[in-house]
PDB file of C-alpha atoms in Angstrom:
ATOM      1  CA  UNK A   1      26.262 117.117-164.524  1.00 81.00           C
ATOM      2  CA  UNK A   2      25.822 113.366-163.602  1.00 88.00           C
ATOM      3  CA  UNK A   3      22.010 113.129-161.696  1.00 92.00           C
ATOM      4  CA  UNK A   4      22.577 111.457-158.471  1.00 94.00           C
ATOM      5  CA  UNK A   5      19.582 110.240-156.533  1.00 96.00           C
ATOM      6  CA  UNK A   6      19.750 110.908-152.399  1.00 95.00           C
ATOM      7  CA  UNK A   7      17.941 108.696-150.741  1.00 95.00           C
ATOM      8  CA  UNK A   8      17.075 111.335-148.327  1.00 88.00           C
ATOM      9  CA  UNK A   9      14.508 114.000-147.711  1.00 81.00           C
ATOM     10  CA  UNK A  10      16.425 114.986-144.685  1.00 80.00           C
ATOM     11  CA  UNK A  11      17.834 118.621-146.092  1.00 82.00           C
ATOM     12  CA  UNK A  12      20.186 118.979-143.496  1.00 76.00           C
ATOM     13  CA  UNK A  13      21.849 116.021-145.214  1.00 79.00           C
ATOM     14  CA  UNK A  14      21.124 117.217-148.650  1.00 85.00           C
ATOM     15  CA  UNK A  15      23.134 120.414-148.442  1.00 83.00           C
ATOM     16  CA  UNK A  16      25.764 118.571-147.039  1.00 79.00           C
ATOM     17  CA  UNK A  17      26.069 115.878-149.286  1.00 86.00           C
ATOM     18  CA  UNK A  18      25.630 118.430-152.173  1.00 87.00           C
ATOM     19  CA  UNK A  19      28.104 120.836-151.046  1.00 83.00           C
ATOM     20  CA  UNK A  20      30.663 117.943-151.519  1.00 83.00           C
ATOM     21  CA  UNK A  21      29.746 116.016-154.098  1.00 87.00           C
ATOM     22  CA  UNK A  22      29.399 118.947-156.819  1.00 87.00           C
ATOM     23  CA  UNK A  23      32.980 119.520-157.527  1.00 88.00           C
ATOM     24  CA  UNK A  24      32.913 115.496-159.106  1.00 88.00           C
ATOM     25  CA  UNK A  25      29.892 116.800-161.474  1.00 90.00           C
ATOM     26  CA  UNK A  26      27.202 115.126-159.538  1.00 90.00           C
ATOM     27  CA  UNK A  27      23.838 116.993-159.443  1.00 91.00           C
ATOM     28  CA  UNK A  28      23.001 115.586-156.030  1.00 91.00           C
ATOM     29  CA  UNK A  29      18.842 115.327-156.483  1.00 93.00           C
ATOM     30  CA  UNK A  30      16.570 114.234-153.383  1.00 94.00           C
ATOM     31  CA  UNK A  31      14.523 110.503-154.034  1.00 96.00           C
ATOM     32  CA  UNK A  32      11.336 112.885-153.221  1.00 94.00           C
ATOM     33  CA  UNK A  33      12.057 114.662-156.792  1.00 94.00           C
ATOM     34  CA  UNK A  34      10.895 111.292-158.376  1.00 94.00           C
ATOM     35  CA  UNK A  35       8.535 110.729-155.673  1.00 95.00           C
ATOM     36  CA  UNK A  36      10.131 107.847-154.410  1.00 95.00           C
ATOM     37  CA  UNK A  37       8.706 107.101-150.575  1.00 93.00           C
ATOM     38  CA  UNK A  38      11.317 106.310-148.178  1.00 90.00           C
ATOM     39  CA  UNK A  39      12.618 102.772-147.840  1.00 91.00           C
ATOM     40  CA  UNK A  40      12.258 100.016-145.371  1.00 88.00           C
ATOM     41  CA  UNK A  41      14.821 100.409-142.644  1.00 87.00           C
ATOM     42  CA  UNK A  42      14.579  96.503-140.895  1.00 89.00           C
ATOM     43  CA  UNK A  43      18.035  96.095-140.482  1.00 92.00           C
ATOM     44  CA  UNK A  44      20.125  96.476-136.962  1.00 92.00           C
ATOM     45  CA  UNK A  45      23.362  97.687-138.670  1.00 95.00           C
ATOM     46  CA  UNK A  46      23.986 101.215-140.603  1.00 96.00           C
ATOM     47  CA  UNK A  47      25.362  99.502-143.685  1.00 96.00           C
ATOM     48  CA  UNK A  48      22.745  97.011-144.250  1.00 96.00           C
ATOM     49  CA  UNK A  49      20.011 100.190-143.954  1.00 95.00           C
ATOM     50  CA  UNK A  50      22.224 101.821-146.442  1.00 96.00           C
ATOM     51  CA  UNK A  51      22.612  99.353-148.918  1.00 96.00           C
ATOM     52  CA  UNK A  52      18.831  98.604-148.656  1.00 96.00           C
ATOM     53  CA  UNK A  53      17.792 102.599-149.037  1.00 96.00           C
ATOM     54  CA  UNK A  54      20.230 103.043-152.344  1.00 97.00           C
ATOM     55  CA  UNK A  55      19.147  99.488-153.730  1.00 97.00           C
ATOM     56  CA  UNK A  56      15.603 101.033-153.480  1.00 97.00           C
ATOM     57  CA  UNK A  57      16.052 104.760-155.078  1.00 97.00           C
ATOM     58  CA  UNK A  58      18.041 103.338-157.717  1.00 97.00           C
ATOM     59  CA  UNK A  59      15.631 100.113-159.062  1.00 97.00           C
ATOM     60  CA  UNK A  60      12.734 102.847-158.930  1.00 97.00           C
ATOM     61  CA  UNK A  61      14.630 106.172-160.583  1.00 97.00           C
ATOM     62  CA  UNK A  62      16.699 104.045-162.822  1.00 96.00           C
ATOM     63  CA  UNK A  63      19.536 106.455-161.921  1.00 96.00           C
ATOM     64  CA  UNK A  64      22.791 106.268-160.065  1.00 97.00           C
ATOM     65  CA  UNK A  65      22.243 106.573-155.905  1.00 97.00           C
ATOM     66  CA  UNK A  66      23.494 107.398-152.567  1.00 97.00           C
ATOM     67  CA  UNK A  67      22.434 107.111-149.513  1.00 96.00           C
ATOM     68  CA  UNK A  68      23.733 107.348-145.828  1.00 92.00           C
ATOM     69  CA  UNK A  69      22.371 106.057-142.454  1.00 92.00           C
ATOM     70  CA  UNK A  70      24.246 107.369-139.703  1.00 92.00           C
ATOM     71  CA  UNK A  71      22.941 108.253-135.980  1.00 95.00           C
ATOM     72  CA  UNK A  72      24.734 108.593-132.709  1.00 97.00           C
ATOM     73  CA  UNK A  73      26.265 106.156-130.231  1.00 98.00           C
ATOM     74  CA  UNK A  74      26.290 106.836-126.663  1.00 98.00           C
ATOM     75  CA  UNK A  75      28.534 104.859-124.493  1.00 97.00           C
ATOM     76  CA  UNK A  76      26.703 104.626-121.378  1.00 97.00           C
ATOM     77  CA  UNK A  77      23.596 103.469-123.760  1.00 97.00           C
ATOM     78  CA  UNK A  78      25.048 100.780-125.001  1.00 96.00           C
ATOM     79  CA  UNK A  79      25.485 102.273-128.360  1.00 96.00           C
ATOM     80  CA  UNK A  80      21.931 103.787-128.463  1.00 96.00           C
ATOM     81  CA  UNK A  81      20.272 105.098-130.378  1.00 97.00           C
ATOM     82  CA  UNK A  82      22.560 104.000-133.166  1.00 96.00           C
ATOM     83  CA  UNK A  83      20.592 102.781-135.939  1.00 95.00           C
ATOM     84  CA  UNK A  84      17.460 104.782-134.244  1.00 94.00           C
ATOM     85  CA  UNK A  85      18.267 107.780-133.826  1.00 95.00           C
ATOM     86  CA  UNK A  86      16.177 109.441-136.191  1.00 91.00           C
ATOM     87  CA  UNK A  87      13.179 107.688-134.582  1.00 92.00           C
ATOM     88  CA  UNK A  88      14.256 107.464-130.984  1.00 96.00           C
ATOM     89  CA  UNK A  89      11.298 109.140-129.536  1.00 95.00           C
ATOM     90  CA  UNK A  90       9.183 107.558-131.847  1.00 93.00           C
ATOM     91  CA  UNK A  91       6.924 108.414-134.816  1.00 91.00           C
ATOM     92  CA  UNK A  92       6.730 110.965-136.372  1.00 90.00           C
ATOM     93  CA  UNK A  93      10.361 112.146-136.935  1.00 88.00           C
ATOM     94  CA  UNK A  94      11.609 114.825-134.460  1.00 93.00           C
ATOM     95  CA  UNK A  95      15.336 116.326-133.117  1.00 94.00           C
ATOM     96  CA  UNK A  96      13.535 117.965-130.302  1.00 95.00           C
ATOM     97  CA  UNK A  97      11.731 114.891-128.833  1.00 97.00           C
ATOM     98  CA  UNK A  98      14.808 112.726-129.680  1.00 97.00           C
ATOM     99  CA  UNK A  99      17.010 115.171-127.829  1.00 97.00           C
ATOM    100  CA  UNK A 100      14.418 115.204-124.572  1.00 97.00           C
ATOM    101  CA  UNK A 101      14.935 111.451-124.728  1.00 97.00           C
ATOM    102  CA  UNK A 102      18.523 111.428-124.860  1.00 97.00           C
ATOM    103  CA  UNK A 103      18.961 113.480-122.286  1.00 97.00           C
ATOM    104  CA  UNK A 104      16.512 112.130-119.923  1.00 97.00           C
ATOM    105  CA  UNK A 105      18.160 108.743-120.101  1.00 97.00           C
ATOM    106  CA  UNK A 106      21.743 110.276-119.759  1.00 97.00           C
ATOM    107  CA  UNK A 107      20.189 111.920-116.539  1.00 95.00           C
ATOM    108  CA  UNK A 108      22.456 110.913-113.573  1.00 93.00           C
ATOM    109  CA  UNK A 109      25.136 109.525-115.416  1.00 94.00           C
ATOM    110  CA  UNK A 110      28.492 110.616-115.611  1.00 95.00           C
ATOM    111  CA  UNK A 111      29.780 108.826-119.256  1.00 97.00           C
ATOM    112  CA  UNK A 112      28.850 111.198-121.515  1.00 97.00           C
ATOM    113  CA  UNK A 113      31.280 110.108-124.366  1.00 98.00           C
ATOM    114  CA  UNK A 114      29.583 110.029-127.746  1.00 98.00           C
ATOM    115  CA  UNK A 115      30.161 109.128-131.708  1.00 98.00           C
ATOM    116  CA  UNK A 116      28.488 109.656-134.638  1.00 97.00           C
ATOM    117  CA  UNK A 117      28.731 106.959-137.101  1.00 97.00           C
ATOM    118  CA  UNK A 118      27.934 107.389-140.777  1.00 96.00           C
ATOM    119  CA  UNK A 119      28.176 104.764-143.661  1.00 97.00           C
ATOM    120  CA  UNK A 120      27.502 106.040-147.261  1.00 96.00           C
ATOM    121  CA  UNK A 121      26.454 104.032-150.007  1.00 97.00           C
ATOM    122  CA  UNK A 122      27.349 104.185-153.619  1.00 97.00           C
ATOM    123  CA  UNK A 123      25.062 102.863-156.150  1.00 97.00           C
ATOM    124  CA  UNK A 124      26.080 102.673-160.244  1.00 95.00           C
ATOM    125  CA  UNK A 125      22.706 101.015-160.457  1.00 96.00           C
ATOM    126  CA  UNK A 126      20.300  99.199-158.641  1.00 95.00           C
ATOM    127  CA  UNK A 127      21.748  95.352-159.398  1.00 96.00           C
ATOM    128  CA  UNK A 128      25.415  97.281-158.581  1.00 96.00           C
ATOM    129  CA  UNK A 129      26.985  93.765-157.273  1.00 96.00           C
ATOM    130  CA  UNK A 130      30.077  96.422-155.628  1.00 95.00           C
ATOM    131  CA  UNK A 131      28.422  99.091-153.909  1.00 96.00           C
ATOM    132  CA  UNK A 132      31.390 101.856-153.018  1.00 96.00           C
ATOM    133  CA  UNK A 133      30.863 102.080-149.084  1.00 97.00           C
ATOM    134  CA  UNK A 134      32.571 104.266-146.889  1.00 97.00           C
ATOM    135  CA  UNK A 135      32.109 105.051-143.082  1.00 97.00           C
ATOM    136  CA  UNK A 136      33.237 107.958-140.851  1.00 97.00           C
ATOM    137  CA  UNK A 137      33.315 108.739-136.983  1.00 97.00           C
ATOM    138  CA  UNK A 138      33.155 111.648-135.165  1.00 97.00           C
ATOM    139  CA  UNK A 139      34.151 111.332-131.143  1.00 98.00           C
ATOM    140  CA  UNK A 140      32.507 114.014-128.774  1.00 98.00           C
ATOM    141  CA  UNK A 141      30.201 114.238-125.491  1.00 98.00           C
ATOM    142  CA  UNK A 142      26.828 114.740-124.813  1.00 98.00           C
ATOM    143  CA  UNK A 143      25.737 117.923-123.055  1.00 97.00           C
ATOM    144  CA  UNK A 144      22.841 118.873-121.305  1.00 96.00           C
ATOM    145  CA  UNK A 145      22.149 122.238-122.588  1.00 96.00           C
ATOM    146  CA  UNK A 146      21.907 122.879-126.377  1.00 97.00           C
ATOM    147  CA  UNK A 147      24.137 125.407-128.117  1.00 97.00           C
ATOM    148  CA  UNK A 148      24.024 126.327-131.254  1.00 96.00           C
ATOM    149  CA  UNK A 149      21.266 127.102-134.030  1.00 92.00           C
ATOM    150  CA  UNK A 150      23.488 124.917-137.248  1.00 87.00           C
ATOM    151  CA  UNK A 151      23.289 121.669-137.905  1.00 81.00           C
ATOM    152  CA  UNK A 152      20.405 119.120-137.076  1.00 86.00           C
ATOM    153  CA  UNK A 153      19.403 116.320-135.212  1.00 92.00           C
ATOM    154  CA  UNK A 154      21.532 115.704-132.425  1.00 96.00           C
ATOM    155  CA  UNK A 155      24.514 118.864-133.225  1.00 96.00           C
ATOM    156  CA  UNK A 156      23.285 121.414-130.409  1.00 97.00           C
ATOM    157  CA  UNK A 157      23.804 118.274-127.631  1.00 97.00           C
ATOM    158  CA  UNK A 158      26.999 117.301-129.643  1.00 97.00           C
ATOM    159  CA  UNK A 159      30.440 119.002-127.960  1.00 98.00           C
ATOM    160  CA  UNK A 160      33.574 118.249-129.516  1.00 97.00           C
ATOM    161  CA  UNK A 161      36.354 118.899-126.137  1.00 96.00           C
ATOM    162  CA  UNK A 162      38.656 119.793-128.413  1.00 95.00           C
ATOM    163  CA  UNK A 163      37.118 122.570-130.368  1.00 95.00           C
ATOM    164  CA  UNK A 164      34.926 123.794-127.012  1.00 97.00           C
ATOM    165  CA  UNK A 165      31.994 123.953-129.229  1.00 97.00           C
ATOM    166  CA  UNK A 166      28.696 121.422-130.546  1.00 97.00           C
ATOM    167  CA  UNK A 167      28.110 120.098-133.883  1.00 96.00           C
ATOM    168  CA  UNK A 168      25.508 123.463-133.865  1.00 96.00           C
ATOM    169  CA  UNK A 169      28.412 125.603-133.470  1.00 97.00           C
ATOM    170  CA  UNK A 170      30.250 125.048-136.032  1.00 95.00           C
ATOM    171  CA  UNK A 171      30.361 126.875-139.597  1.00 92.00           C
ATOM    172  CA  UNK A 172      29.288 124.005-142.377  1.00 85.00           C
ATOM    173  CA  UNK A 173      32.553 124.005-144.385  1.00 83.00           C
ATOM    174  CA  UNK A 174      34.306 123.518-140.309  1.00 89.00           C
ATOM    175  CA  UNK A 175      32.099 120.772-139.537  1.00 88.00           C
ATOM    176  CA  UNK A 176      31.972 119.015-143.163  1.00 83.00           C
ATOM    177  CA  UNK A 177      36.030 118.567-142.821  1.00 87.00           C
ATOM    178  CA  UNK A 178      35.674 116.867-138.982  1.00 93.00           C
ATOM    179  CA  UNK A 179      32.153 115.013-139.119  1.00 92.00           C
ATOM    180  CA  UNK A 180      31.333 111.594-139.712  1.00 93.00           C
ATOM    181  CA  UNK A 181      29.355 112.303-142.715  1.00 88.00           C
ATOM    182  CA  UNK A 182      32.119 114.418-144.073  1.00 87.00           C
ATOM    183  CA  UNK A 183      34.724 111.677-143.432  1.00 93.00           C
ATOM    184  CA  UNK A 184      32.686 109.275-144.923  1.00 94.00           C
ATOM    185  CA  UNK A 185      31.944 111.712-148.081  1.00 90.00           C
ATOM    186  CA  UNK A 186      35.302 112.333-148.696  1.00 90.00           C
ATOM    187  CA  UNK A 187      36.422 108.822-148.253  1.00 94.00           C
ATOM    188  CA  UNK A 188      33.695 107.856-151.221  1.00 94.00           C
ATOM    189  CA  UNK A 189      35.065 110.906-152.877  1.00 91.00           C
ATOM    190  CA  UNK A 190      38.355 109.486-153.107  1.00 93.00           C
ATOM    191  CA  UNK A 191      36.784 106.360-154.474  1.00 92.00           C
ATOM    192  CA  UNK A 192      35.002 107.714-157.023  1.00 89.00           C
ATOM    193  CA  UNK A 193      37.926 109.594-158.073  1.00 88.00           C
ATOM    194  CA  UNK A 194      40.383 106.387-158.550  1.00 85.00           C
ATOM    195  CA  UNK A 195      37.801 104.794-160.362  1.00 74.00           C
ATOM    196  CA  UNK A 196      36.937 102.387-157.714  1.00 63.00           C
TER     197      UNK A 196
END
């Protein structure tokens, strides 16, 4: 098994990246294993926070990393949270003050469309000059009532129309196939396996 940095400690995100990347031979190992501190996020874009969180597991691990930023994008915010959504309500960290806020500025308004956006971030080393990157979208609504005791962050909020259930709902091998983190994963997945 190859050791693969995360440059995560988020372990929603862990057992999904794990789950997907273990088939390939990657031992999918969090940054706080080597007690690397999480990266600088100054950047208003998902792939320049990605490239910037990898770059920074991999110079101090010396091993291969990934990382991932990805939030949600609501319409009638203008795309916010986006790049803060794990910090929306502020510091420190928290779904359930980030979900008060959401809702309380989607109070009153009748656009509730919704995306998640994820970019991943393949590192061979830190000076990699071609980073593998690969995105992923997942198209839903927000909701004002949570459902759902899976997932994290923003899932129980999260309906998908067609499926009549939130990101919450949904078993993790159901929601790994449709989510913009498993999108992305198994785009870099097919990557990594043409040799990209």
């Amino acid at each position: 098994m190859q050791k693969l940095i995360i440059a995560s400690n988020n372990p929603g995100k862990l057992r999904e990246i794990s789950r997907i990347l273990a088939p390939l031979g990657f031992e999918a190992v969090p940054q706080s294993a080597y007690n690397v501190p999480e990266a600088e996020e100054p950047y208003v874009t998902f792939v320049e926070n990605c490239i910037a969180k990898a770059r920074h597991a991999a110079h101090l691990t010396g091993l291969p990393a990934l990382a991932d930023d990805s939030g949600i994008c609501v319409d009638a915010l203008g795309g916010a949270p986006g790049v803060y959504s794990a910090r929306y309500a502020g510091e420190p960290k928290s779904d359930q003050r980030n979900n008060e806020k959401l809702i309380a500025a989607l109070a009153g308004q009748s656009n509730r469309q919704a995306h998640y956006y994820c970019v991943i971030v393949y590192l061979r080393h830190a000076d990699d000059p071609q980073p593998l990157i690969a995105e992923g979208s997942w198209h839903g609504e927000i909701i004002d009532t949570p459902r759902g005791d899976g997932g994290f962050g923003y899932d129980p909020y999260f309906l998908v129309p067609a499926l009549g259930k939130t990101g919450a709902e949904l078993a993790p091998d159901e929601k790994n196939t449709i989510s913009h983190r498993g999108k992305a994963l198994l785009q870099l997945v097919d990557k990594l396996r043409s040799g990209q």
